[in-house]
Coordinates of C-alpha atoms and ligand atoms in Angstrom, one line a residue:
M18 CA -11.7 -7.8 -21.1
P19 CA -10.4 -4.4 -22.7
D20 CA -7.2 -4.9 -25.0
V21 CA -4.4 -4.2 -22.7
S22 CA -2.2 -5.4 -25.8
V23 CA -2.1 -2.1 -27.2
G24 CA 0.2 -0.3 -24.5
F25 CA -0.1 3.8 -24.0
A26 CA 1.1 4.6 -27.7
G27 CA -1.7 2.9 -28.9
L28 CA -4.1 4.3 -26.1
G29 CA -4.0 7.9 -28.6
L30 CA -1.5 9.8 -26.3
P31 CA 1.3 12.8 -26.8
D32 CA 4.5 11.2 -27.5
Q33 CA 6.0 12.9 -24.6
I34 CA 3.4 11.3 -21.8
V35 CA 4.1 7.6 -23.0
G36 CA 7.8 8.5 -22.6
T37 CA 7.4 10.0 -19.2
L38 CA 5.0 6.1 -18.9
R39 CA 8.2 4.4 -19.8
S40 CA 10.6 5.9 -17.5
L41 CA 8.5 5.3 -14.5
G42 CA 8.5 1.3 -15.7
Y43 CA 4.4 1.2 -16.5
E44 CA 4.9 -1.6 -19.0
E45 CA 1.1 -1.6 -19.7
P46 CA -2.1 0.3 -19.4
T47 CA -4.4 -1.2 -16.5
P48 CA -8.2 -2.5 -17.5
I49 CA -10.1 0.7 -16.9
Q50 CA -6.9 3.2 -18.5
A51 CA -7.1 0.8 -22.1
E52 CA -10.7 1.1 -21.5
A53 CA -11.5 5.0 -20.7
I54 CA -8.1 6.9 -22.2
P55 CA -9.0 6.8 -25.6
P56 CA -12.6 8.2 -25.2
L57 CA -11.8 11.1 -23.5
I58 CA -9.0 11.6 -25.6
S59 CA -11.8 11.9 -28.5
G60 CA -13.9 14.0 -26.1
R61 CA -16.5 12.4 -25.1
D62 CA -18.1 12.1 -21.4
L63 CA -17.5 8.8 -19.4
L64 CA -19.0 7.5 -16.1
G65 CA -16.7 4.7 -15.0
Q66 CA -16.8 2.3 -12.4
A67 CA -13.8 1.7 -10.5
A68 CA -12.3 1.1 -7.2
T69 CA -8.8 2.4 -5.6
G70 CA -6.1 0.5 -7.1
T71 CA -7.5 0.2 -10.8
G72 CA -5.2 2.8 -11.8
K73 CA -8.1 5.2 -12.1
T74 CA -6.1 8.3 -11.2
A75 CA -3.8 8.2 -14.6
A76 CA -7.2 7.1 -16.2
F77 CA -8.4 10.6 -16.4
A78 CA -5.4 12.3 -15.0
L79 CA -3.5 11.2 -18.8
P80 CA -6.5 12.5 -20.4
V81 CA -6.7 15.3 -18.9
L82 CA -2.6 16.6 -19.5
A83 CA -3.5 15.8 -23.5
Q84 CA -6.1 18.3 -23.8
V85 CA -3.8 20.2 -21.7
D86 CA -1.1 20.2 -24.1
G87 CA -0.6 23.3 -25.9
Q88 CA -2.5 25.6 -23.9
A89 CA -0.4 26.2 -21.2
E90 CA 0.1 29.4 -21.8
S91 CA -3.7 30.8 -20.9
G92 CA -3.6 30.8 -16.7
A93 CA -6.8 30.1 -15.8
P94 CA -7.3 25.9 -15.6
S95 CA -8.0 24.0 -18.4
A96 CA -9.1 21.7 -16.6
L97 CA -10.3 20.7 -12.9
I98 CA -10.1 18.1 -11.0
L99 CA -12.9 16.9 -7.5
V100 CA -11.9 14.4 -4.9
P101 CA -13.5 13.3 -1.7
T102 CA -10.3 14.2 0.9
R103 CA -7.4 16.4 1.4
E104 CA -5.2 13.6 1.0
L105 CA -6.8 11.9 -2.7
A106 CA -6.6 15.5 -3.3
V107 CA -2.6 15.6 -2.4
Q108 CA -2.2 11.9 -4.1
V109 CA -4.0 12.3 -7.3
Q110 CA -1.2 16.0 -7.6
K111 CA 1.7 14.2 -7.1
S112 CA 0.4 12.0 -9.5
T113 CA -0.9 14.0 -12.0
Q114 CA 2.3 16.0 -11.7
E115 CA 4.5 13.5 -12.7
Y116 CA 2.5 11.8 -15.3
A117 CA 2.9 15.8 -16.4
R118 CA 6.9 15.3 -16.4
G119 CA 8.3 17.2 -19.9
T120 CA 4.9 18.7 -21.1
G121 CA 5.1 22.1 -19.3
A122 CA 2.0 22.0 -17.9
S123 CA 0.8 22.7 -14.0
V124 CA -1.0 21.3 -11.6
L125 CA -2.1 22.4 -8.4
A126 CA -3.8 20.5 -5.0
V127 CA -6.2 23.2 -2.9
F128 CA -8.1 21.1 0.2
G129 CA -10.1 22.6 3.4
G130 CA -7.4 22.7 6.9
Q131 CA -4.6 24.5 4.0
P132 CA -4.5 28.2 5.0
I133 CA -6.7 29.6 2.1
G134 CA -4.0 32.8 2.0
R135 CA -1.1 30.0 1.2
Q136 CA -3.5 29.0 -2.5
I137 CA -4.4 31.6 -3.5
A138 CA -0.9 33.4 -5.0
P139 CA -0.3 30.2 -7.1
L140 CA -3.8 30.4 -8.1
K141 CA -3.1 33.7 -9.3
R142 CA 0.3 32.8 -11.0
G143 CA -1.9 30.7 -13.3
V144 CA -1.8 26.5 -13.7
D145 CA -3.0 24.5 -15.3
V146 CA -5.0 21.6 -13.3
V147 CA -6.4 22.3 -10.5
V148 CA -7.6 19.1 -7.4
A149 CA -9.3 20.0 -4.8
T150 CA -11.9 19.1 -2.2
P151 CA -16.0 20.0 -3.6
G152 CA -15.9 23.1 -0.1
R153 CA -12.1 24.4 -1.0
A154 CA -13.3 25.0 -4.5
I155 CA -16.6 26.6 -3.8
D156 CA -14.6 29.0 -1.1
H157 CA -11.9 30.0 -4.4
I158 CA -15.0 30.2 -7.4
R159 CA -16.8 33.0 -4.7
R160 CA -13.3 35.1 -3.6
G161 CA -12.5 34.9 -7.6
S162 CA -9.3 33.2 -7.0
L163 CA -9.9 30.0 -8.9
K164 CA -11.5 31.2 -12.1
T165 CA -14.1 28.4 -13.9
D166 CA -14.5 29.9 -17.5
Q167 CA -11.8 28.4 -19.1
V168 CA -12.4 24.4 -17.7
R169 CA -12.4 22.3 -20.3
M170 CA -12.3 19.4 -18.6
L171 CA -14.2 17.9 -15.2
V172 CA -13.4 14.7 -12.8
L173 CA -15.4 13.6 -10.3
D174 CA -12.9 10.9 -8.2
E175 CA -14.4 8.5 -6.0
A176 CA -18.0 10.2 -6.5
D177 CA -19.4 8.0 -4.1
E178 CA -17.6 9.2 -1.7
M179 CA -18.4 13.3 -2.4
L180 CA -21.7 11.9 -1.5
D181 CA -21.8 9.8 1.5
M182 CA -19.1 13.2 3.0
G183 CA -22.5 15.2 2.2
F184 CA -20.2 17.5 -0.8
A185 CA -23.3 17.3 -2.9
D186 CA -24.4 20.8 -3.0
E187 CA -20.8 21.9 -3.6
L188 CA -20.7 19.7 -5.8
E189 CA -24.7 20.7 -7.4
T190 CA -22.8 24.2 -7.9
I191 CA -19.5 23.5 -9.2
L192 CA -21.4 21.9 -11.8
E193 CA -24.2 24.4 -12.3
G194 CA -21.2 27.0 -12.7
L195 CA -19.2 25.5 -15.5
P196 CA -18.9 26.5 -19.1
E197 CA -21.8 23.9 -21.5
S198 CA -19.8 22.5 -24.0
R199 CA -16.9 21.6 -20.9
Q200 CA -16.0 17.8 -20.9
T201 CA -17.0 15.3 -18.2
A202 CA -15.7 12.2 -16.3
L203 CA -17.0 10.6 -13.2
F204 CA -15.1 8.1 -11.3
S205 CA -16.9 6.0 -8.4
A206 CA -16.7 2.5 -7.3
T207 CA -20.4 1.9 -6.6
M208 CA -23.7 3.6 -8.9
P209 CA -26.3 4.7 -7.0
A210 CA -29.1 6.2 -7.8
R211 CA -28.1 9.3 -7.0
I212 CA -24.8 9.4 -9.3
E213 CA -27.2 8.1 -12.4
S214 CA -28.6 11.9 -11.9
I215 CA -25.5 13.9 -11.6
A216 CA -24.9 11.9 -14.3
K217 CA -28.3 12.5 -16.1
R218 CA -27.9 15.6 -15.3
H219 CA -24.7 17.3 -16.0
M220 CA -23.0 15.1 -18.6
S221 CA -23.9 14.3 -22.1
D222 CA -23.8 11.0 -23.8
P223 CA -21.6 9.0 -21.3
V224 CA -19.4 6.1 -22.6
R225 CA -20.0 4.0 -19.2
V226 CA -16.4 1.8 -18.5
E227 CA -16.8 -1.2 -16.2
I228 CA -13.9 -3.1 -15.2
K229 CA -15.8 -6.7 -15.5
R230 CA -15.4 -9.0 -12.9
R231 CA -15.5 -12.3 -14.1
E232 CA -17.5 -14.4 -11.8
R233 CA -15.8 -18.2 -10.3
E234 CA -17.6 -20.8 -9.1
P235 CA -17.1 -21.8 -5.1
G236 CA -14.7 -24.0 -4.3
E237 CA -13.6 -24.2 -8.4
G238 CA -9.3 -24.1 -8.3
P239 CA -7.0 -24.6 -6.7
Q240 CA -6.5 -25.2 -2.4
I241 CA -4.8 -21.7 -1.5
R242 CA -4.9 -20.3 1.4
Q243 CA -4.9 -16.2 1.2
T244 CA -4.9 -14.1 3.8
A245 CA -4.2 -9.7 4.1
H246 CA -2.9 -7.6 6.9
L247 CA -3.1 -4.3 6.5
V248 CA -0.5 -1.9 6.9
S249 CA 0.8 1.5 6.5
R250 CA 2.8 2.5 3.2
H251 CA 6.1 3.1 5.0
Q252 CA 5.8 -0.2 6.6
K253 CA 5.5 -2.5 4.4
P254 CA 8.8 -3.3 3.5
A255 CA 9.1 -4.8 7.1
A256 CA 5.5 -6.5 7.3
L257 CA 6.6 -8.3 4.2
G258 CA 9.6 -9.8 5.6
R259 CA 8.1 -10.0 8.6
V260 CA 5.9 -12.4 6.9
I261 CA 8.4 -14.2 5.1
D262 CA 10.3 -15.0 8.1
M263 CA 7.3 -16.1 9.7
E264 CA 5.9 -18.7 6.8
E265 CA 9.7 -19.6 5.4
P266 CA 8.6 -19.8 2.2
G267 CA 10.3 -23.0 0.2
S268 CA 10.1 -20.3 -3.0
A269 CA 7.8 -17.8 -3.7
I270 CA 7.4 -15.0 -6.1
V271 CA 6.7 -11.3 -4.2
F272 CA 4.5 -9.3 -6.6
C273 CA 5.0 -5.1 -7.7
R274 CA 3.1 -3.3 -10.1
T275 CA 6.3 -1.5 -10.9
R276 CA 9.4 -2.9 -12.4
Y277 CA 11.1 0.5 -10.0
E278 CA 9.0 -1.1 -7.3
V279 CA 10.2 -5.1 -8.2
D280 CA 14.0 -3.0 -8.2
Q281 CA 13.8 -1.0 -4.6
L282 CA 12.4 -4.2 -3.0
T283 CA 14.5 -6.4 -4.2
E284 CA 17.4 -4.6 -3.0
T285 CA 15.5 -3.7 0.5
L286 CA 15.0 -7.5 1.1
G287 CA 19.0 -8.6 -0.2
G288 CA 19.5 -6.1 2.8
R289 CA 16.8 -7.7 5.0
G290 CA 19.1 -11.0 4.3
F291 CA 16.9 -12.7 2.6
R292 CA 17.6 -14.3 -1.3
A293 CA 16.2 -12.7 -3.6
D294 CA 15.8 -11.9 -7.9
A295 CA 14.3 -9.8 -9.7
L296 CA 12.3 -10.3 -12.8
H297 CA 10.6 -7.5 -14.9
G298 CA 10.2 -6.4 -18.8
G299 CA 13.1 -4.2 -18.5
M300 CA 15.5 -7.5 -18.6
T301 CA 16.9 -9.2 -21.5
Q302 CA 16.7 -12.7 -22.3
D303 CA 20.0 -14.0 -21.1
Q304 CA 19.0 -11.9 -17.4
R305 CA 16.2 -13.4 -17.3
D306 CA 17.2 -17.3 -17.9
R307 CA 20.1 -16.4 -15.3
V308 CA 17.4 -15.6 -12.8
M309 CA 15.3 -18.5 -13.7
G310 CA 17.4 -20.9 -13.6
R311 CA 18.9 -19.5 -9.9
L312 CA 14.8 -19.7 -8.8
R313 CA 14.8 -23.9 -10.0
S314 CA 18.4 -25.0 -8.4
G315 CA 16.9 -23.3 -5.3
S316 CA 19.8 -20.8 -4.9
T317 CA 17.2 -18.1 -5.0
Q318 CA 13.9 -18.1 -2.7
L319 CA 12.4 -15.4 -4.0
L320 CA 11.9 -13.8 -7.2
V321 CA 10.0 -10.4 -7.6
A322 CA 7.8 -9.5 -10.1
T323 CA 5.4 -7.5 -12.1
D324 CA 3.1 -8.6 -13.0
V325 CA 3.9 -8.6 -16.9
A326 CA 7.5 -10.2 -16.2
A327 CA 6.2 -13.3 -15.3
R328 CA 3.2 -14.1 -17.3
G329 CA 4.3 -17.6 -19.4
L330 CA 6.6 -18.0 -16.3
D331 CA 6.8 -22.5 -16.2
V332 CA 7.2 -22.8 -12.2
D333 CA 5.0 -25.4 -10.5
H334 CA 7.5 -26.0 -7.2
L335 CA 6.0 -22.2 -5.6
T336 CA 5.3 -22.2 -2.3
H337 CA 4.0 -18.9 -1.8
V338 CA 2.9 -15.9 -3.3
F339 CA 3.4 -12.4 -2.0
N340 CA 1.3 -9.5 -3.2
Y341 CA 3.1 -6.6 -2.5
G342 CA 0.1 -4.6 -2.7
L343 CA -2.9 -5.1 -4.8
P344 CA -2.3 -5.7 -8.4
T345 CA -4.5 -3.8 -10.4
A346 CA -7.0 -5.4 -11.5
A347 CA -9.4 -8.0 -9.3
E348 CA -8.4 -10.5 -12.8
Q349 CA -4.9 -9.9 -11.7
Y350 CA -4.3 -11.3 -8.5
V351 CA -6.7 -14.2 -9.6
H352 CA -4.0 -14.9 -11.5
R353 CA -0.7 -14.2 -9.6
I354 CA -2.4 -16.3 -6.8
G355 CA -3.1 -19.5 -9.9
R356 CA 0.6 -19.4 -10.2
V357 CA 0.4 -22.0 -6.3
G358 CA -1.7 -24.4 -5.1
R359 CA -0.8 -26.4 -8.3
A360 CA -0.8 -30.7 -7.7
G361 CA -2.7 -31.0 -5.1
R362 CA -0.3 -28.9 -3.0
T363 CA -2.0 -26.2 -0.7
G364 CA -1.1 -23.3 -1.4
I365 CA -0.2 -19.8 0.3
A366 CA -0.9 -16.7 -0.9
V367 CA -0.1 -13.5 1.3
T368 CA -1.2 -9.5 0.6
I369 CA 0.2 -6.7 2.0
A370 CA -1.7 -3.5 1.7
E371 CA -2.5 -0.3 2.7
P372 CA -6.0 0.4 4.8
R373 CA -7.5 2.1 1.7
E374 CA -6.9 -0.5 0.0
Q375 CA -9.6 -2.6 2.2
R376 CA -12.4 -2.2 0.2
R377 CA -11.1 -4.1 -2.5
I378 CA -10.5 -6.5 -0.6
K379 CA -13.5 -7.5 -0.9
D380 CA -14.1 -6.8 -4.1
I381 CA -11.0 -9.3 -4.7
Q382 CA -13.3 -11.8 -2.2
R383 CA -16.6 -11.8 -4.0
L384 CA -14.9 -12.7 -7.2
T385 CA -13.1 -15.6 -6.3
K386 CA -16.1 -16.8 -3.9
L387 CA -13.1 -18.1 -1.6
P388 CA -12.2 -16.0 1.9
I389 CA -9.6 -13.7 2.5
S390 CA -8.5 -13.8 5.9
V391 CA -8.0 -10.3 7.0
E392 CA -5.0 -11.2 10.0
D393 CA -2.6 -8.7 12.5
L394 CA 1.1 -9.0 11.4
P395 CA 2.5 -12.3 13.9
T396 CA 4.3 -10.1 16.5
V397 CA 7.8 -10.4 16.9
A398 CA 7.0 -13.3 20.3
A399 CA 4.9 -15.6 17.6
L400 CA 8.1 -15.3 15.6
K401 CA 10.1 -16.1 18.1
K402 CA 7.7 -19.1 19.3
K403 CA 7.6 -20.7 16.2
R404 CA 11.5 -20.1 15.3
L405 CA 12.2 -22.4 19.2
E406 CA 9.6 -24.8 18.1
Q407 CA 11.7 -25.5 14.9
T408 CA 14.7 -26.1 16.6
E409 CA 13.2 -28.0 19.5
A410 CA 12.0 -30.3 16.9
A411 CA 14.9 -30.5 14.3
L412 CA 16.8 -32.1 17.7
A413 CA 14.4 -34.1 18.7
E414 CA 14.8 -35.4 14.3
S415 CA 19.1 -35.5 15.1
L416 CA 18.5 -37.7 18.3
E417 CA 16.5 -40.0 16.7
Q418 CA 17.8 -40.2 13.7
A419 CA 20.8 -40.4 15.3
E420 CA 22.7 -43.3 14.1
G421 CA 25.7 -45.6 15.6
D422 CA 28.2 -43.3 17.2
S423 CA 27.7 -40.6 15.1
L424 CA 27.0 -39.1 18.8
A425 CA 30.7 -40.3 19.5
P426 CA 31.9 -37.0 19.7
F427 CA 30.8 -35.5 21.5
R428 CA 29.7 -37.7 24.8
A429 CA 33.6 -36.5 25.8
A430 CA 32.4 -33.4 26.0
A431 CA 28.6 -34.1 27.6
D432 CA 30.3 -36.5 30.3
S433 CA 32.6 -33.2 31.2
L434 CA 30.3 -30.8 31.4
S435 CA 27.4 -33.1 33.7
S436 CA 29.8 -34.0 36.1
R437 CA 29.5 -29.6 36.8
F438 CA 26.0 -29.2 35.8
A439 CA 22.3 -30.5 36.0
P440 CA 21.5 -33.2 32.6
E441 CA 18.5 -30.3 32.1
E442 CA 20.7 -27.3 32.2
I443 CA 23.1 -28.6 29.9
A444 CA 21.1 -29.4 27.6
A445 CA 19.3 -26.0 27.5
A446 CA 22.7 -24.2 26.7
A447 CA 23.3 -26.3 23.9
L448 CA 20.1 -25.3 22.9
K449 CA 20.2 -21.8 23.0
L450 CA 23.5 -22.3 21.3
A451 CA 22.3 -24.0 18.2
H452 CA 19.3 -22.1 18.7
E453 CA 21.1 -18.5 17.6
A454 CA 23.5 -20.4 14.9
R455 CA 20.6 -22.2 13.0
S456 CA 17.7 -18.6 13.0
G457 CA 20.2 -16.1 13.2
T458 CA 18.8 -12.9 13.6
I459 CA 15.6 -11.5 13.0
D460 CA 14.0 -8.1 12.8
E461 CA 12.7 -7.3 16.3
T462 CA 10.7 -3.8 15.6
E463 CA 7.9 -4.4 15.8
I464 CA 5.0 -2.9 14.0
V465 CA 1.9 -1.7 14.9
P466 CA -1.1 -2.5 12.6
A467 CA -2.6 -0.1 10.7
A468 CA -6.7 0.4 11.7
R469 CA -9.1 -1.3 9.8
K470 CA -11.8 0.9 8.6
K471 CA -14.7 -0.2 10.1
E472 CA -13.1 -0.6 13.8
R473 CA -11.9 2.1 14.0
R474 CA -11.6 6.0 13.6
P475 CA -9.2 8.0 13.7
A476 CA -8.6 10.5 15.8
G477 CA -10.5 13.6 14.9
N478 CA -7.3 16.7 15.6
A479 CA -5.4 16.0 13.0
R480 CA -8.2 14.9 10.7
P481 CA -10.7 17.6 8.7
S482 CA -13.0 19.4 10.2
K483 CA -16.2 17.8 8.1
P484 CA -19.1 15.9 10.1
G485 CA -18.9 12.4 8.6
Q486 CA -15.9 12.9 6.9
R487 CA -13.4 9.7 6.2
A488 CA -10.1 9.6 5.7
K489 CA -8.0 8.1 4.0
S490 CA -4.4 8.5 5.2
Q491 CA -1.2 7.5 5.8
P492 CA 1.0 8.2 8.7
A493 CA 2.9 10.6 7.2
G494 CA 6.3 10.0 5.6
D495 CA 8.3 11.9 7.4
H496 CA 8.7 10.4 10.9
T497 CA 10.5 11.1 14.2
R498 CA 12.0 9.1 16.6
L499 CA 10.9 9.3 20.1
F500 CA 12.7 7.9 23.1
F501 CA 10.8 7.0 26.2
S502 CA 13.1 6.1 29.0
V503 CA 10.9 2.8 29.9
G504 CA 11.6 -0.6 28.2
R505 CA 11.4 -4.6 28.7
S506 CA 12.5 -4.2 32.4
A507 CA 9.4 -2.4 33.2
S508 CA 7.1 -5.0 31.5
V509 CA 6.6 -2.5 29.2
T510 CA 5.1 -3.2 25.6
P511 CA 4.7 -1.7 22.2
R512 CA 0.7 -2.3 23.1
D513 CA 0.9 -0.4 26.8
L514 CA 3.1 2.7 24.5
V515 CA 0.4 3.1 21.8
G516 CA -2.3 3.6 24.5
A517 CA -0.9 5.5 26.0
I518 CA 0.1 7.8 23.4
A519 CA -2.7 7.8 21.6
N520 CA -4.7 8.3 25.2
E521 CA -2.4 11.4 25.7
G522 CA -1.0 12.8 23.1
G523 CA -3.7 13.2 21.3
L524 CA -2.7 10.9 17.9
S525 CA -4.4 7.9 16.8
G526 CA -2.5 4.6 16.6
R527 CA -2.2 4.3 13.5
Q528 CA -0.9 7.3 12.5
I529 CA 2.1 6.2 14.9
G530 CA 5.4 4.0 13.1
A531 CA 7.3 1.7 13.9
I532 CA 8.0 0.8 18.4
Q533 CA 11.0 -0.8 19.3
V534 CA 10.9 -2.6 22.8
K535 CA 14.3 -2.4 24.2
E536 CA 15.8 -3.9 28.3
N537 CA 15.6 -0.1 29.5
F538 CA 13.9 2.7 26.9
S539 CA 12.1 2.3 23.8
L540 CA 11.6 4.2 20.9
V541 CA 8.8 5.1 19.3
E542 CA 8.7 6.2 15.4
V543 CA 5.7 9.8 15.4
P544 CA 4.8 12.0 12.7
S545 CA 7.2 14.3 13.0
G546 CA 5.0 17.4 13.0
A547 CA 3.2 15.9 15.4
A548 CA 6.5 15.1 17.6
D549 CA 6.9 18.5 20.2
G550 CA 3.1 18.0 20.9
V551 CA 3.4 14.9 22.4
V552 CA 6.4 15.4 23.8
R553 CA 4.5 18.4 25.7
A554 CA 1.5 16.8 26.3
M555 CA 3.2 13.5 28.0
R556 CA 5.2 15.5 29.9
S557 CA 3.7 14.1 33.1
S558 CA 2.1 10.6 32.1
R559 CA 2.9 7.1 33.2
I560 CA 3.5 4.3 31.8
K561 CA 3.3 0.3 33.3
G562 CA 2.4 2.6 36.5
R563 CA 6.1 4.4 35.7
K564 CA 7.1 8.0 35.7
A565 CA 8.6 7.7 31.6
T566 CA 10.8 10.4 30.4
I567 CA 9.6 11.4 26.9
R568 CA 12.2 13.3 24.5
R569 CA 13.7 13.4 20.9
E570 CA 15.5 10.3 20.3
R571 CA 19.5 11.8 20.1
F572 CA 21.8 10.8 18.3
Ligands
LIG8 P1 -4.7 4.1 -8.6 O1 -5.5 3.0 -8.7 O2 -5.0 5.5 -9.3 O3 -5.0 4.7 -7.0 O4 -3.4 3.5 -8.9 C1 -2.8 2.4 -8.0 C2 -1.5 2.1 -8.6 O5 -1.1 1.9 -9.9 C3 -0.2 3.5 -8.3 O6 0.4 3.2 -7.2 C4 0.6 3.7 -9.7 O7 0.8 4.2 -9.4 C5 -0.3 2.4 -10.0 N1 -0.5 2.4 -11.5 C6 -1.3 2.9 -12.2 N2 -2.0 2.4 -13.4 C7 0.0 1.6 -13.7 C8 0.6 1.0 -14.8 N3 -0.3 1.1 -16.2 N4 1.2 -0.3 -14.5 C9 1.3 -0.4 -13.0 N5 1.1 0.6 -12.2 C10 0.0 1.7 -12.1

């Protein structure tokens, strides 16, 4: 195991960057960071085997920024990061720019699909770090807009995916053109022979880093039912709420990655009516004790915590663990779920993950040798059915346990009602009242499942055009609500709307956000950039055989 206890300061990073990481809420380096950062800072080449979600972006971005530090004057980029898709380019650029706060370093993403002209001006003005897809990097190198003669560090991220997507020639050309003295870091989830061959030809005595997986014997360890739901990022809070509503945990931990995620999610859950408390490394011992007291007494139901804060917690009555996203290391997942299933009880671990994390779910299954069942989220209908069954069970229990004359005060009212209504009607109406009082309100927003990678490919229209390219994107963050003039009264379901929008509006299912079906109309979130196109394309559409008016929602 790498030593993560030294913290970021012990890895040789500049103070400014260490401060930024602290302000981002990162409590300690992930294993890949602890292993990769020191050799990269010392100038070694590195071959890293790690999947997305392990914190590998920071593992290379931080050393990249450490070497840019103080060199920001030259104008030509001193680091080039190559990634397979434009979505990853944007993500890596964003993270790297965030880590660069206060250093003065600039980071630019260039990728296919965006007009090349728009990328030339910022390149000409001078940037320190360029994040690029291989095809677009070549275009810029050929035009002279991307100068590579000052590049001191090259990163190949998700190298196996770049090869799978047919970028081998582009990589070869770019690698040939870079200064020989440069440092190279290559990250890949798998290490096929083709990657080894690149390493042999283009890297010099690389340090090899693999995040070791501790194997577990089948059946070893506690009884835990593990499920995962894949949803796009903006639907994660609603999805977690739905799962908690369905599971009704006695007491549970919700694991987050950073203390800011903890604070944000605690607030969101509170806003949804859950009893949730935050626990993270930024709290005093006093505050932590108070939170633990509330959990033990049952006045808090959900403890929202970082891995570090939850370490060493002495609670053995938890019924559920919720992973709000996968942890950065598979071992951490094992630690997390080990919090339930104690004392012979079956524990439940539910993970809310993004589709891009699906590969890591498989890695974790391999490690634990226990199945994680990737399932659709419970629907609103399933949730309502379960709640009604509970009300029915509560009523049956109350009838069975009714002692002596505990029902006497209600009998006169029952007699009076039965002279006017049928007994079944009275019972149903009383059940309705009791049910509404018991189960409160539930969030009826339908959450559209994100497509699983193997089952459904996104529509090609909104994707880069490279053949065989795999899309990793989530629906764009910026959504617009469209109004559809059909609803429940026309027997319309969310599935009908998704089907119609996918067939006629030209969007893929995963690009569609939250859907609300009301009595006489429905509201559907679509990416803002696509809203007008969908309205136009669906002008004469029929949904469930009905002509529907479709427009942007008016407020
Ligand atoms: P990546 O594997 O680079 O896609 O990172 C996965 C997620 O982990 C990102 O959301 C990062 O912000 C987050 N992350 C990276 N390093 C750390 C860390 N040391 N502590 C907490 N979160 C981290």
